[in-house]
PDB file of C-alpha atoms in Angstrom:
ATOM      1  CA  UNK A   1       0.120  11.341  -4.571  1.00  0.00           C
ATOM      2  CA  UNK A   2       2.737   9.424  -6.861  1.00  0.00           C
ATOM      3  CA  UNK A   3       1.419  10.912 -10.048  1.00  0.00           C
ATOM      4  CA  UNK A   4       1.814  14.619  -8.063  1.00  0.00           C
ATOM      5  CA  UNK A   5       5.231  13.615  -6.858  1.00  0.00           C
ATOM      6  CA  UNK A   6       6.143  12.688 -10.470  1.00  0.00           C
ATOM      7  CA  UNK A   7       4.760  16.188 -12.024  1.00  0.00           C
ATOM      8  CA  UNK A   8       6.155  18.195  -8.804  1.00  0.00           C
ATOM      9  CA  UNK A   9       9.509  16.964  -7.496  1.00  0.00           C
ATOM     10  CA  UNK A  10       9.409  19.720  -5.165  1.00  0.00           C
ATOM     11  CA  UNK A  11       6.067  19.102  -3.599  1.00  0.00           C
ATOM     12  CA  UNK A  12       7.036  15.181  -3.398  1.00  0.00           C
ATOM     13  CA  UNK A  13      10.234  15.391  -1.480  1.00  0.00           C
ATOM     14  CA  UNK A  14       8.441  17.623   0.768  1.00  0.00           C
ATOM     15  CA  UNK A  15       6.345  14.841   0.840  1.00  0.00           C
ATOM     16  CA  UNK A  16       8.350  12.487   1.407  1.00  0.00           C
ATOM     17  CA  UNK A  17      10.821  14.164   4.062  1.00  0.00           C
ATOM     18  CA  UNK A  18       7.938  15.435   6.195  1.00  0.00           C
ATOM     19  CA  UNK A  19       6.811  11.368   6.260  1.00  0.00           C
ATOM     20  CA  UNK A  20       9.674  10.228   8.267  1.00  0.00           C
ATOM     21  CA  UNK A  21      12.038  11.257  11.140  1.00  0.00           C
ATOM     22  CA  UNK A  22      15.291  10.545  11.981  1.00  0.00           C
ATOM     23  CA  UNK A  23      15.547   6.830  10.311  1.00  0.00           C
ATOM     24  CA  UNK A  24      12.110   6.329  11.360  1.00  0.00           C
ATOM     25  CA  UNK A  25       8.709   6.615   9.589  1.00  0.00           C
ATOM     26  CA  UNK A  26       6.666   8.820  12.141  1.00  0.00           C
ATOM     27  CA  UNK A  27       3.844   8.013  14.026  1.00  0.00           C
ATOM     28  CA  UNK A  28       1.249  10.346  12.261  1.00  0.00           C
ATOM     29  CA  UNK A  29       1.968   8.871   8.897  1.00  0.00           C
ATOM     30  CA  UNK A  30       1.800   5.289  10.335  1.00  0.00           C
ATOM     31  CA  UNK A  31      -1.716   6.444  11.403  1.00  0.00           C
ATOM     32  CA  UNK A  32      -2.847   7.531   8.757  1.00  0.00           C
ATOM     33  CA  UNK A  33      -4.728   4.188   6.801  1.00  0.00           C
ATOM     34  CA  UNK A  34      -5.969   2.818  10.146  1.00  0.00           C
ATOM     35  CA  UNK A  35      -9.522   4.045  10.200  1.00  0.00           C
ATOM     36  CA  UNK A  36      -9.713   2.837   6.805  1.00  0.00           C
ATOM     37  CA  UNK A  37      -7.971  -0.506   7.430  1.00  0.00           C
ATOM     38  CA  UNK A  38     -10.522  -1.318  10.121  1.00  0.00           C
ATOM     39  CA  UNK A  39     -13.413  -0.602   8.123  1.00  0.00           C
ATOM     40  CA  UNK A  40     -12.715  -2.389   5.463  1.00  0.00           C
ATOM     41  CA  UNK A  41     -12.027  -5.727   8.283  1.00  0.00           C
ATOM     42  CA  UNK A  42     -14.598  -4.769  10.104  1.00  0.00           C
ATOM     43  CA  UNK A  43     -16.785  -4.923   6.917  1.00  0.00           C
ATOM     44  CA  UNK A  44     -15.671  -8.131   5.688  1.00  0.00           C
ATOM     45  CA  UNK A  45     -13.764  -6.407   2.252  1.00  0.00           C
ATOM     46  CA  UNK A  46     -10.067  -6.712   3.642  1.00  0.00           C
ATOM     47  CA  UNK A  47      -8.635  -9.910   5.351  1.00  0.00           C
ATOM     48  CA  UNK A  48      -5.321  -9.509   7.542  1.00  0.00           C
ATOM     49  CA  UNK A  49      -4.329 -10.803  10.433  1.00  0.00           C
ATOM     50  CA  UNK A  50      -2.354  -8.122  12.185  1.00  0.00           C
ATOM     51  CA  UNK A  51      -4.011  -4.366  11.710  1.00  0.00           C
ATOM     52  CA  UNK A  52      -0.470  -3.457  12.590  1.00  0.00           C
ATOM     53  CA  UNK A  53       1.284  -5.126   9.888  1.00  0.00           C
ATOM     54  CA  UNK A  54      -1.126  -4.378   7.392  1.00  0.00           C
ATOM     55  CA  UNK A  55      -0.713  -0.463   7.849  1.00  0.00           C
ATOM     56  CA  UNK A  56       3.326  -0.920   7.790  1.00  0.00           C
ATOM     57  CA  UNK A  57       2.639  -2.835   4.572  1.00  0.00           C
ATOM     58  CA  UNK A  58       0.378   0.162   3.168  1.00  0.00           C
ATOM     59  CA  UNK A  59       2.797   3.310   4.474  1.00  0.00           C
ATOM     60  CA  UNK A  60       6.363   1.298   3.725  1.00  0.00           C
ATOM     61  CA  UNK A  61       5.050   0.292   0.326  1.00  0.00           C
ATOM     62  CA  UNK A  62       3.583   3.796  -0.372  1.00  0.00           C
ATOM     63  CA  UNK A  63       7.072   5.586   0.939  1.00  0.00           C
ATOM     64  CA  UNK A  64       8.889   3.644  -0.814  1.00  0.00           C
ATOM     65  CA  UNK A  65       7.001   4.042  -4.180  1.00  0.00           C
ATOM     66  CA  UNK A  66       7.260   7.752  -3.696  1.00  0.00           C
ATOM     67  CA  UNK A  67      10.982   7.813  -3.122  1.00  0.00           C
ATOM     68  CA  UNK A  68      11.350   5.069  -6.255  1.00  0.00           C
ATOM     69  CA  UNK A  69       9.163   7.724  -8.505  1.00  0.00           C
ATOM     70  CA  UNK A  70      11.414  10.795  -7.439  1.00  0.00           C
ATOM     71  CA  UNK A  71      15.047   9.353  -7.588  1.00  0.00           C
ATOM     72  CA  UNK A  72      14.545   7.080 -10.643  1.00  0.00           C
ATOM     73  CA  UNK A  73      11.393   7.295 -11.923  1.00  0.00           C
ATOM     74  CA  UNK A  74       8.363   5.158 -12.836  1.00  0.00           C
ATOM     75  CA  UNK A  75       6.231   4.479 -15.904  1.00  0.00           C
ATOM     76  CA  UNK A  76       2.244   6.462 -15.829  1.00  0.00           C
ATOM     77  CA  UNK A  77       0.278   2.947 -14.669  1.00  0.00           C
ATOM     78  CA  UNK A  78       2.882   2.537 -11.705  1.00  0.00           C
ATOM     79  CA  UNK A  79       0.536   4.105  -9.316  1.00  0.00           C
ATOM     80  CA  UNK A  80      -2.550   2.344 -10.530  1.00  0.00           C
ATOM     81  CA  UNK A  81       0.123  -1.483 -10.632  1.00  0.00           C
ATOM     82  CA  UNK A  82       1.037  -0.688  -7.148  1.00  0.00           C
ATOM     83  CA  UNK A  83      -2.440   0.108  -6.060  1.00  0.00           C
ATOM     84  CA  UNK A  84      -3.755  -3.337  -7.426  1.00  0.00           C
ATOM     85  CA  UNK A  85      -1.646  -5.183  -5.388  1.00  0.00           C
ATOM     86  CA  UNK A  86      -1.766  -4.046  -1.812  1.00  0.00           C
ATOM     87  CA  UNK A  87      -5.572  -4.147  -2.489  1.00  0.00           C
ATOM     88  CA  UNK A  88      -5.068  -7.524  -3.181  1.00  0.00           C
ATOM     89  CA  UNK A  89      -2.687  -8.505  -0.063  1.00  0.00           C
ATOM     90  CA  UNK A  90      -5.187  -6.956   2.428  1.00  0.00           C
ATOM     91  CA  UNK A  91      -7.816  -9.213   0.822  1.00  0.00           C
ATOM     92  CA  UNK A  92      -9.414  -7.796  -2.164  1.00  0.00           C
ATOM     93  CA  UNK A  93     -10.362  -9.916  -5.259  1.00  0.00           C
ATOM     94  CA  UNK A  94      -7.507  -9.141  -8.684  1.00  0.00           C
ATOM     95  CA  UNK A  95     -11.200  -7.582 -10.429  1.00  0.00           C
ATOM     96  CA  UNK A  96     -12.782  -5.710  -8.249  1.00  0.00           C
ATOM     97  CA  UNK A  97      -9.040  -4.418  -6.833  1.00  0.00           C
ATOM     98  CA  UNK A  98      -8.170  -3.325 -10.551  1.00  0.00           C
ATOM     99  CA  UNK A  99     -11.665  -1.875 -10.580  1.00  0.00           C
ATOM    100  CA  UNK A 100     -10.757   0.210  -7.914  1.00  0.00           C
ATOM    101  CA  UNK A 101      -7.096   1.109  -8.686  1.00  0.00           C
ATOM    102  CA  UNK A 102      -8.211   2.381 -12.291  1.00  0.00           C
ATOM    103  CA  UNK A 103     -11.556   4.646 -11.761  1.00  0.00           C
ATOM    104  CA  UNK A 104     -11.425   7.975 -11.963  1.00  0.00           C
ATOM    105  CA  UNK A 105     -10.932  10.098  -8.580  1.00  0.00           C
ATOM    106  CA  UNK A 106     -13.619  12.748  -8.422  1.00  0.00           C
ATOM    107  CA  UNK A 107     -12.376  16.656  -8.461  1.00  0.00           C
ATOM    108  CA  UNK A 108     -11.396  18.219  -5.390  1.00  0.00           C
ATOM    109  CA  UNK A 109     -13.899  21.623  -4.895  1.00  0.00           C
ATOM    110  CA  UNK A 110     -11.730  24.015  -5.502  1.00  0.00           C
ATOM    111  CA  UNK A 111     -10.995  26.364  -2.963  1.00  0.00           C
ATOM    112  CA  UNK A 112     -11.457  30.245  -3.207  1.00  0.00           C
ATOM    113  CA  UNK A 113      -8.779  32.625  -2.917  1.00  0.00           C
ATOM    114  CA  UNK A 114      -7.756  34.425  -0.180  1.00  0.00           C
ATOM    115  CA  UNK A 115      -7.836  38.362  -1.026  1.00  0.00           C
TER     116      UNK A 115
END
């Protein structure tokens, strides 16, 4: 999402407006990393104490990176630097968090046209 926001400025502050209301961040985008939070506790790969806090740590980090990228900017391996560490403060070993910030995501399908 950052390195879309960077490319599209447009797109991002869509992005980014549609992720809060009023002075608030709203409830679907506080949501959102739930289902993966508990996995990964459930599982044994994250450790946190408060599912709550953990997901305001993940979306305020994340909103706050996007808005950062848009109104001043940020260097290519931001995304990838910011990844790294909130893997590691829900639990997840400097390696095998780095590991996962830097692989490749796989192509979305792409979609046909509409006629």
């Amino acid at each position: 999402m950052l390195q879309s926001a960077a490319t599209n400025e447009a797109w991002g502050w869509l992005v980014y407006a549609l992720s809060a209301d009023a002075e608030t961040t709203n409830d679907d985008l506080l949501s959102y990393p739930r289902p993966d939070l508990e996995a990964g506790w459930r599982s044994g790969r994250f450790k946190f104490n408060d599912l709550a806090s953990a997901g305001d740590m993940i979306v305020g980090a994340v909103r706050a990176a996007l808005r950062a990228t848009l109104s001043e900017g940020r260097s290519d391996d931001y995304p990838q630097s910011l990844s790294i560490m909130l893997l590691k403060a829900i639990g997840v070993d400097h390696e095998e968090a780095t590991r996962i910030a830097t692989q490749k995501l796989p192509s979305l399908p792409k979609r046909d046209k509409e006629k």
